[in-house]
Tab-separated table of C-alpha atoms in Angstrom:
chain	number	residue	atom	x	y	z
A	48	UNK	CA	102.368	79.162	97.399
A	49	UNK	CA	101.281	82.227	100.195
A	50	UNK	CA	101.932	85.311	98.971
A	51	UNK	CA	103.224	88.117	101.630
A	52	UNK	CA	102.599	91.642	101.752
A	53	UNK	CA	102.932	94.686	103.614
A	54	UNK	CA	100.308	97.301	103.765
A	55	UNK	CA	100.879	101.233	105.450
A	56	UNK	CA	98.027	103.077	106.799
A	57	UNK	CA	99.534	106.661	106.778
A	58	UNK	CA	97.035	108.634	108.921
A	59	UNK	CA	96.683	111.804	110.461
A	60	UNK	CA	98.099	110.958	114.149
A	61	UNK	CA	99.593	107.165	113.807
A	62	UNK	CA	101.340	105.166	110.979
A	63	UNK	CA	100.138	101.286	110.878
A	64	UNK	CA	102.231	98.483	109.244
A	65	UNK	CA	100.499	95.223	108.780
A	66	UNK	CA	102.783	92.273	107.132
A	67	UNK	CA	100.125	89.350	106.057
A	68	UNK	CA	100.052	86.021	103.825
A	69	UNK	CA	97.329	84.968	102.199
A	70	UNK	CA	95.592	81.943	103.469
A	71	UNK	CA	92.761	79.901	101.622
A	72	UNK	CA	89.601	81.144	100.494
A	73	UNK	CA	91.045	84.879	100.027
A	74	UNK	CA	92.010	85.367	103.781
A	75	UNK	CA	94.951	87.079	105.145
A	76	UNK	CA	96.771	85.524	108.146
A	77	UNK	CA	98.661	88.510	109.848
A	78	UNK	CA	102.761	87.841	110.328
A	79	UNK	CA	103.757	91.381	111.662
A	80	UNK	CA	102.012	94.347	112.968
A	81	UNK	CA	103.834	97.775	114.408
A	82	UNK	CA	102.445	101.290	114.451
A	83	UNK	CA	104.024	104.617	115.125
A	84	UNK	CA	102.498	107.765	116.584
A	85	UNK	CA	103.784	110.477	113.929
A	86	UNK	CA	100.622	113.212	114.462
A	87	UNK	CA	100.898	114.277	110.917
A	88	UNK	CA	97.914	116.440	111.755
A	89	UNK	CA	99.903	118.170	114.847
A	90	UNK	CA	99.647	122.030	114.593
A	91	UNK	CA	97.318	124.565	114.737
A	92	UNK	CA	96.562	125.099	110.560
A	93	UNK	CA	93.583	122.961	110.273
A	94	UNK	CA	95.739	120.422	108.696
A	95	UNK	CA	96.590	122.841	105.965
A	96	UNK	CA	100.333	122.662	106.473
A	97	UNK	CA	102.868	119.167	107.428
A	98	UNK	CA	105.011	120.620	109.821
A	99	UNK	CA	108.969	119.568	109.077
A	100	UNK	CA	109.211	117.522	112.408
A	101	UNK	CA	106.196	115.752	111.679
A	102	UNK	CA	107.497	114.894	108.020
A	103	UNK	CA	110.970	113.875	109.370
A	104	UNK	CA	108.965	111.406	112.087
A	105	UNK	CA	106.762	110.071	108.966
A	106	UNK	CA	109.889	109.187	106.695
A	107	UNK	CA	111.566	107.707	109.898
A	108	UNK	CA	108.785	105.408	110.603
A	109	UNK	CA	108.193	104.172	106.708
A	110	UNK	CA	111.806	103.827	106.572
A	111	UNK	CA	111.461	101.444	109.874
A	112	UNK	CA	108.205	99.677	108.056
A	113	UNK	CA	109.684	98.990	104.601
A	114	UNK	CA	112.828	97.489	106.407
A	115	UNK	CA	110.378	94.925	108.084
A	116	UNK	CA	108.722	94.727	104.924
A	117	UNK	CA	112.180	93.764	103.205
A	118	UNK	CA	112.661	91.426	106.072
A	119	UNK	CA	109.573	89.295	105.165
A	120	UNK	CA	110.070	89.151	101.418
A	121	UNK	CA	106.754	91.508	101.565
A	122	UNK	CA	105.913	94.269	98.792
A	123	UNK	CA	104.845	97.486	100.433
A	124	UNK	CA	101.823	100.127	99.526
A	125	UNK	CA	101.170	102.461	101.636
A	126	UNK	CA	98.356	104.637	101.325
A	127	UNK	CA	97.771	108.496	103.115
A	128	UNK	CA	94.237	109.724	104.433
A	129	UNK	CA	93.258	112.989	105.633
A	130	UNK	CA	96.096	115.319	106.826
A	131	UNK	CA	98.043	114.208	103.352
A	132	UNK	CA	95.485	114.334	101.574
A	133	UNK	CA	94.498	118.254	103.097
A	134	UNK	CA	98.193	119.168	103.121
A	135	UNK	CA	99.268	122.254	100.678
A	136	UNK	CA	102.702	120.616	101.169
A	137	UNK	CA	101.965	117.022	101.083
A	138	UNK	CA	104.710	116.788	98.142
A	139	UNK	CA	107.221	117.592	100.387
A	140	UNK	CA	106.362	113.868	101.946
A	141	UNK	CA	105.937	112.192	99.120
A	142	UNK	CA	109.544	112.977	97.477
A	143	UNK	CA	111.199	112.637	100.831
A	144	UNK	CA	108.982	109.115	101.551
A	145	UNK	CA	110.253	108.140	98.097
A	146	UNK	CA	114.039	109.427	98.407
A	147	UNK	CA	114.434	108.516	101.956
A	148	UNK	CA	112.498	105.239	102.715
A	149	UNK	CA	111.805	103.937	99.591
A	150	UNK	CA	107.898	103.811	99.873
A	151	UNK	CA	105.852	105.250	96.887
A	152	UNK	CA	102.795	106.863	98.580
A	153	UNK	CA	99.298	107.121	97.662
A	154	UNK	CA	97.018	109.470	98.383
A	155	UNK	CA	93.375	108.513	98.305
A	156	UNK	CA	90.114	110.215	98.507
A	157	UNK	CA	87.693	110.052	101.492
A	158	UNK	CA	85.738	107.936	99.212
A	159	UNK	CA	87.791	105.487	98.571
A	160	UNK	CA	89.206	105.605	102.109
A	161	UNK	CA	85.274	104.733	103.188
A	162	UNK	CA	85.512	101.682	100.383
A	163	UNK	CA	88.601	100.346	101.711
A	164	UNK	CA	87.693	100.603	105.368
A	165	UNK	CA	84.441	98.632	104.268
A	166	UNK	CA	86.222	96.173	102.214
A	167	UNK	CA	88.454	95.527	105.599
A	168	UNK	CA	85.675	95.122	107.753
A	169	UNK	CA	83.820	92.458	105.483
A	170	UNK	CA	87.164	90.605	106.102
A	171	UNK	CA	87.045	91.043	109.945
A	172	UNK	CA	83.613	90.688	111.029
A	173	UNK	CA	80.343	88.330	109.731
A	174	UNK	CA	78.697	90.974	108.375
A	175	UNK	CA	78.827	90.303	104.514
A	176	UNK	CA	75.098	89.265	104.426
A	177	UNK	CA	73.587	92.522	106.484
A	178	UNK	CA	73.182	95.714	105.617
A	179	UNK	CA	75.394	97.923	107.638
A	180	UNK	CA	76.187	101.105	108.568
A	181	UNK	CA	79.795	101.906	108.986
A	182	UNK	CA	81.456	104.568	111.158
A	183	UNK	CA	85.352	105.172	111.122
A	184	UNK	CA	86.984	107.812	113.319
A	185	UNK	CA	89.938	108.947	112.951
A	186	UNK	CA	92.735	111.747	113.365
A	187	UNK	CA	91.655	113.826	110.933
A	188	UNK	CA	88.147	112.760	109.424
A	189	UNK	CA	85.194	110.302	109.726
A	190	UNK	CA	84.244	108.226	107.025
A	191	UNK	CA	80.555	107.217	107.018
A	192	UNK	CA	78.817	104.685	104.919
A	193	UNK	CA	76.093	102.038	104.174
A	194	UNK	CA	76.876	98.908	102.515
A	195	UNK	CA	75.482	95.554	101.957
A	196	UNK	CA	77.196	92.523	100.579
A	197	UNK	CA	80.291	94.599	98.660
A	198	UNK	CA	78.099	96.948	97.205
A	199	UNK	CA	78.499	100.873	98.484
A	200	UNK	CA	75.252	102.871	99.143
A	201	UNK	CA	76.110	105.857	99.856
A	202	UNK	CA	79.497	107.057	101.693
A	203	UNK	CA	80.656	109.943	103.317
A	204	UNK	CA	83.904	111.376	104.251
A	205	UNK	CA	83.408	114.261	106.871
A	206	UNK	CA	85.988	116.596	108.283
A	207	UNK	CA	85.491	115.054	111.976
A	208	UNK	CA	88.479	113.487	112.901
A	209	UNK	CA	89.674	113.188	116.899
A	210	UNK	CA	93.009	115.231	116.315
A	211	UNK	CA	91.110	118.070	114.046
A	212	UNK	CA	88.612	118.309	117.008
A	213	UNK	CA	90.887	118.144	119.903
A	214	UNK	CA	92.944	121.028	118.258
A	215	UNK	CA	89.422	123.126	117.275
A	216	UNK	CA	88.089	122.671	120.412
A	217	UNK	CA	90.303	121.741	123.619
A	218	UNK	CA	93.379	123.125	122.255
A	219	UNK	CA	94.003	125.061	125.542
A	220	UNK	CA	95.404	123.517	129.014
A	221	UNK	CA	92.100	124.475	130.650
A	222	UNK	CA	88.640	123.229	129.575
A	223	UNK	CA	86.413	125.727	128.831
A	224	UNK	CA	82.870	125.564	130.347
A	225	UNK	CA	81.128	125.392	126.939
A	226	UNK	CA	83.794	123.456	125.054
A	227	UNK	CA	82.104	120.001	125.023
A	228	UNK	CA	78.341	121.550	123.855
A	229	UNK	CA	80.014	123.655	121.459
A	230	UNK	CA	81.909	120.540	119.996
A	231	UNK	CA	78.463	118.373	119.851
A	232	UNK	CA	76.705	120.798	118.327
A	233	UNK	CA	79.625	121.031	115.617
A	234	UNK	CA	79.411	117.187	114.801
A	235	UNK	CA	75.728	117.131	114.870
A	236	UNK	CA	75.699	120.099	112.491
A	237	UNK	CA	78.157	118.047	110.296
A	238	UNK	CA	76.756	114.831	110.148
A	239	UNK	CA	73.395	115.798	109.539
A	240	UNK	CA	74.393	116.157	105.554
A	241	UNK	CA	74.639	111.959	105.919
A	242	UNK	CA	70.963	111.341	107.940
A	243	UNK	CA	69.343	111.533	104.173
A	244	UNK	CA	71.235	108.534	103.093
A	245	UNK	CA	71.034	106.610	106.188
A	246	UNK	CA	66.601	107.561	106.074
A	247	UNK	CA	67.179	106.162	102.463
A	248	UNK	CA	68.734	103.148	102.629
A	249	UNK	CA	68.310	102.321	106.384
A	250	UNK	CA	70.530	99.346	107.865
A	251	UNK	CA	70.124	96.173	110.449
A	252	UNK	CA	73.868	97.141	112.337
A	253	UNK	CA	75.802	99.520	113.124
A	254	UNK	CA	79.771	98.691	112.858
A	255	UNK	CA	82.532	101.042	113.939
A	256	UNK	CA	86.846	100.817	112.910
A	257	UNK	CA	89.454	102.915	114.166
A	258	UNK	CA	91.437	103.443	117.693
A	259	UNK	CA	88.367	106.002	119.322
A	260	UNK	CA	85.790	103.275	118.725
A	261	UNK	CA	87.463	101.108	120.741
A	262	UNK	CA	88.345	103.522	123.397
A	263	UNK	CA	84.687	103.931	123.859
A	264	UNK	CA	84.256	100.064	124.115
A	265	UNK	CA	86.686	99.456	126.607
A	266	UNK	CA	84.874	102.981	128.323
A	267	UNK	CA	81.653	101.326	128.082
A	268	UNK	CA	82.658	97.892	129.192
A	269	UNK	CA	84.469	99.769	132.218
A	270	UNK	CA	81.617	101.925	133.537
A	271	UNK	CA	79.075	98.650	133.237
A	272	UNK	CA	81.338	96.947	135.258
A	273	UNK	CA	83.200	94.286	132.977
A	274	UNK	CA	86.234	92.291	132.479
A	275	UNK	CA	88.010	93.563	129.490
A	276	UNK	CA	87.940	91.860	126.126
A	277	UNK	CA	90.762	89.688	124.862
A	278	UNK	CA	90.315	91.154	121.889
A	279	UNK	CA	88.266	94.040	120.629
A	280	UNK	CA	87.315	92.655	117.517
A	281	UNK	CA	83.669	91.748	116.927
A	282	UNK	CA	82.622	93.538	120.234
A	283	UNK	CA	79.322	94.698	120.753
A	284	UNK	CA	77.985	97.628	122.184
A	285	UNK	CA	74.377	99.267	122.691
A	286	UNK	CA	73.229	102.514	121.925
A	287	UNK	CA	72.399	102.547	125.716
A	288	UNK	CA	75.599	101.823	126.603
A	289	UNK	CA	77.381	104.436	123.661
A	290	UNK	CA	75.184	107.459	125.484
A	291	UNK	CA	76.475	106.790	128.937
């Protein structure tokens, strides 16, 4: 008999709802998706501080999901990343999520945010047998890590997410001159506490998750010329075609 569920990625500018039943051979078949843009990381505190729009759009949308949830026969878990997880008043969101929706959430670490990412892309791609480096970029951080089979080698969760950078950096209406070096230079500085591990262990592909990486495919795919991709999924890019 399939079993439905309903999973709730609460992260720091969209919420995700995916509704799937479980096929043979541990696979999910997906029923339902929807996502709302909620920018729980919106504001200019370094993610220190939910602001009470953005909590009222966040119980609004997980009171939308668990209703299409309900709908399925699906049991919900929803799980928050980085602006929750940052948040001096992220229990302000959790007793309103709880009251309001319905939806227990729970908040995880960056490490186990970079396990469940990996675990997600060993579902999506054929990758199980490589060793792989993983990159996820989102809102509010980037999760880092190199993994082979199911096994995690070392993992990273770095305060480097598009939202957090977008406020530090081009918060203004004009670009300043020395805003985009002054950004690389940031990340560089940032991810070189993760070049040890990746010297360490090494890895035969790169993978990367989240909304920016495939901005920058359909980018790449655009400036080469190319018809865009039916779907993104299992697209492949070179570090050629990353740097232009």
């Amino acid at each position: 008999m399939p079993e439905t569920l309903a999973a709730v990625d609460v992260g720091t500018n969209s919420l995700h709802l995916v509704v799937a039943r479980t096929t043979d051979g541990d696979r999910f078949e997906v029923v339902s998706r929807d996502k709302e843009m909620v920018r729980l990381g919106s504001g200019s505190t370094d993610m220190k501080e939910l602001t009470p729009d953005a909590i009222d759009r966040a119980v609004a949308a997980l009171d939308r999901f668990r209703r299409i949830a309900d709908s399925h026969g699906a049991p919900l878990r929803a799980v928050a990343t980085s602006a929750v997880r940052e948040a001096e008043n992220r229990q302000v969101l959790l007793a309103r999520a709880h009251a309001e929706a319905g939806v227990d959430i729970e908040v995880v670490s960056g490490v186990e945010e970079a396990r469940l990412i990996h675990l997600g892309v060993l579902q999506a791609l054929e990758v199980f047998d490589v060793r792989l480096l993983l990159c996820d970029i989102g809102g509010g951080s980037t999760e880092l890590l190199v993994g082979e089979r199911s096994e995690v080698l070392a993992s990273a969760s770095l305060k480097l997410g598009a939202v957090r950078l977008t406020n530090r950096f081009f918060a203004g209406d004009t670009l300043h001159p020395s805003a985009v070096d002054s950004c690389r230079r940031h990340i560089q500085g940032v991810l070189a506490s993760f070049d040890r591990a990746v010297r360490e262990h090494g890895f035969d592909i790169a993978v990367g998750s989240s909304g920016t990486i495939e901005q920058v495919l359909r980018l790449a795919r655009g400036l080469a010329g190319e018809e865009p991709l039916r779907t993104l999924n299992g697209g492949v890019l070179t570090r050629r075609a990353v740097t232009a």
